[in-house]
Tab-separated table of C-alpha atoms in Angstrom:
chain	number	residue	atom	x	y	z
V	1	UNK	CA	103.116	47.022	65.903
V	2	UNK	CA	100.838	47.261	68.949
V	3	UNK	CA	104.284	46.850	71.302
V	4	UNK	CA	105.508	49.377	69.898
V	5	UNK	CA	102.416	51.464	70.104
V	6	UNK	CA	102.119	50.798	74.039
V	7	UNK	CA	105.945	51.491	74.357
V	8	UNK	CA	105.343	55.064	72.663
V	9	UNK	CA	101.490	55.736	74.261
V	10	UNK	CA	103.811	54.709	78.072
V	11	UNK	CA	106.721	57.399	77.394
V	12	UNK	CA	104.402	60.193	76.494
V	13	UNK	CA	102.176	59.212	79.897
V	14	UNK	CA	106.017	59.442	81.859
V	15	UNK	CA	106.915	62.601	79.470
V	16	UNK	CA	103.668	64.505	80.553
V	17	UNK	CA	105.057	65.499	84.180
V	18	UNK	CA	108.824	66.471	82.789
V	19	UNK	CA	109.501	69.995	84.022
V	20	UNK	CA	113.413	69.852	83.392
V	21	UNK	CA	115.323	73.304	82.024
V	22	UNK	CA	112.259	75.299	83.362
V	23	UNK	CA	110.032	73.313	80.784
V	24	UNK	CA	106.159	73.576	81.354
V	25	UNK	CA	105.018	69.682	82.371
V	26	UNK	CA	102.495	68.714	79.974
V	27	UNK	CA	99.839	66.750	82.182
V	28	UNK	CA	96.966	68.050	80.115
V	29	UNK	CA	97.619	65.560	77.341
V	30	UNK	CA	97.072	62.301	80.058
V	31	UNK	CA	93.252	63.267	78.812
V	32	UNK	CA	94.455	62.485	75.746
V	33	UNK	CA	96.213	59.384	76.250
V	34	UNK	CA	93.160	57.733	78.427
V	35	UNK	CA	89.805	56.590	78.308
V	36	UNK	CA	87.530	59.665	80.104
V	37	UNK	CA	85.968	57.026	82.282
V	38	UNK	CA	89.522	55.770	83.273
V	39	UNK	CA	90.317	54.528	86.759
V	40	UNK	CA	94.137	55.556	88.514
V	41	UNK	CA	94.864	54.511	91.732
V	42	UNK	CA	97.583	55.314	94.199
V	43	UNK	CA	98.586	52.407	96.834
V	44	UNK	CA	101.368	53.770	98.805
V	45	UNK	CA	102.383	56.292	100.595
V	46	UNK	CA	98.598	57.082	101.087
V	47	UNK	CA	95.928	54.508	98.930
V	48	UNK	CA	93.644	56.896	96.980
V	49	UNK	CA	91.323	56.170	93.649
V	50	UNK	CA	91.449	59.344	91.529
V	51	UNK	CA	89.341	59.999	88.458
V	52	UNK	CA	91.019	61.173	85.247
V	53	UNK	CA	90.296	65.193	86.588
V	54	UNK	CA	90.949	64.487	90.069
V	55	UNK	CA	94.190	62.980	89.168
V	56	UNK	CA	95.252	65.854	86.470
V	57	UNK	CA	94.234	68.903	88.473
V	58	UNK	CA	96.585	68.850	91.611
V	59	UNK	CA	99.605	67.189	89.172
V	60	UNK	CA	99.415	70.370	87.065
V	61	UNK	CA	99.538	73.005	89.773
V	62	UNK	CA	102.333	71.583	91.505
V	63	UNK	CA	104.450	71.362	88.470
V	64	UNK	CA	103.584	74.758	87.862
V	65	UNK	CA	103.784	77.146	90.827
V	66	UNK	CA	107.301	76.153	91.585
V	67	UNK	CA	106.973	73.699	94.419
V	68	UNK	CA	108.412	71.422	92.191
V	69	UNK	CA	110.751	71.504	89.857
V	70	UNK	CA	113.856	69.523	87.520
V	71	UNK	CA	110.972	66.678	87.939
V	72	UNK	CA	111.223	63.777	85.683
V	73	UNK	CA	110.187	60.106	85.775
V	74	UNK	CA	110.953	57.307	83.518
V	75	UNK	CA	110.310	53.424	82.904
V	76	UNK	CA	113.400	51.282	83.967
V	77	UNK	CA	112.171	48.522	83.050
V	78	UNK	CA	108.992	46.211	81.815
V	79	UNK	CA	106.729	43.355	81.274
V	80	UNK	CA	104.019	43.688	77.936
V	81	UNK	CA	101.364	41.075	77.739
V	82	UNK	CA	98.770	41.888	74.823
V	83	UNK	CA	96.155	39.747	73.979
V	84	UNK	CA	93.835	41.201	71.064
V	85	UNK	CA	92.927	44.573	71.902
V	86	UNK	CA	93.693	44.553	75.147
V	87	UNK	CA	97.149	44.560	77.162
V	88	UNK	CA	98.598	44.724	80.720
V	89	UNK	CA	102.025	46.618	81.647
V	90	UNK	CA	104.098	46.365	84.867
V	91	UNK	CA	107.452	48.616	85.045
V	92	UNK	CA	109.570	49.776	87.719
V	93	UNK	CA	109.894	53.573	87.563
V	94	UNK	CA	111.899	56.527	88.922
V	95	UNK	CA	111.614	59.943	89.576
V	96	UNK	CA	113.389	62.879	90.390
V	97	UNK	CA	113.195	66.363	91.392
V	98	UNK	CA	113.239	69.115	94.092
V	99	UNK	CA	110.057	69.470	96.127
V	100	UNK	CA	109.940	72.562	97.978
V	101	UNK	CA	113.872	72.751	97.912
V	102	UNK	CA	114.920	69.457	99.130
V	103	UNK	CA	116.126	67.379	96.201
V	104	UNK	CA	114.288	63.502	95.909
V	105	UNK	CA	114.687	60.375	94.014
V	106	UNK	CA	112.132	57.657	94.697
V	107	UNK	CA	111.460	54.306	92.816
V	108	UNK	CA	107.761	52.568	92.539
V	109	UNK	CA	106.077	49.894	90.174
V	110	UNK	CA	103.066	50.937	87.975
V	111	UNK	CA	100.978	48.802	86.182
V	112	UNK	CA	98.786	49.713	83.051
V	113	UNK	CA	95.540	48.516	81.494
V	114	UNK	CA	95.506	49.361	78.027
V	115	UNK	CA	92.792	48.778	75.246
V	116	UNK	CA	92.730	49.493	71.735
V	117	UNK	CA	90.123	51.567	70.575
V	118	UNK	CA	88.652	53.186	67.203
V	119	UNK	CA	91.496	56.323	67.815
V	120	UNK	CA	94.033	53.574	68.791
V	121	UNK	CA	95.546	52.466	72.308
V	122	UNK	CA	94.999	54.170	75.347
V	123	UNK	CA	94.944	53.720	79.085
V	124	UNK	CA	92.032	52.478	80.638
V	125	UNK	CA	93.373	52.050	83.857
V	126	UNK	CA	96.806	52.840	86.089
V	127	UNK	CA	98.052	52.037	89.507
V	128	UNK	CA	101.564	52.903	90.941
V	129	UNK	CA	103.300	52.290	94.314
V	130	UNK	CA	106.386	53.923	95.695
V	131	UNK	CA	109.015	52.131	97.134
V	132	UNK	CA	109.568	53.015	100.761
């Protein structure tokens, strides 16, 4: 059960930033699916460490105000480990979209720290890197 937990809890985290067919993104619920104290860091182009706020702030208001749009990403694949109530995930990713009117596709590994809590699993940590 906890697999398949983690495999739902990761495509709702990918399925927050989907603005496809003029859809609003939904990056508001990534509060929801992590710990408030959670850690995300960035490691390429640019290494930055972002708090949960400092990560959802800038995310929202460029899937908004039309900078970008038709932006999706998605898992293409995955390693789980759990042990107890914690777990580790590293996928490869890709995303998609048109960034101030130039179309994109770019592919990057993220790993995940889980850990199951009262309220169930959720992210305690993330890191992603896109490929060159």
């Amino acid at each position: 059960m906890s697999k398949t937990e983690i495999d739902q809890l990761t495509a709702e985290f990918f399925g927050a930033f989907d603005n496809r067919s003029g859809q609003a993104a939904d990056v508001a619920r990534i509060r929801r699916l992590m710990l408030p104290q959670g850690v995300i860091v960035c490691t390429a182009p640019t290494f930055t460490v972002y708090t949960v706020e400092g990560f959802i702030e800038p995310r929202e208001r460029l899937l908004s105000d039309g900078r970008l749009i038709g932006f999706s990403e998605w898992e293409t694949s995955e390693r789980t480990e759990i042990a107890g109530d914690v777990a580790t995930r590293i996928g490869e990713y890709r995303k998609r979209g048109t960034l101030d009117g130039r179309r994109f596709a770019v592919d990057g590994t993220k790993t995940f720290q889980f850990v199951r809590t009262p309220e169930g699993w959720r992210i305690a940590a993330f890191s992603w890197c896109d490929a060159a």
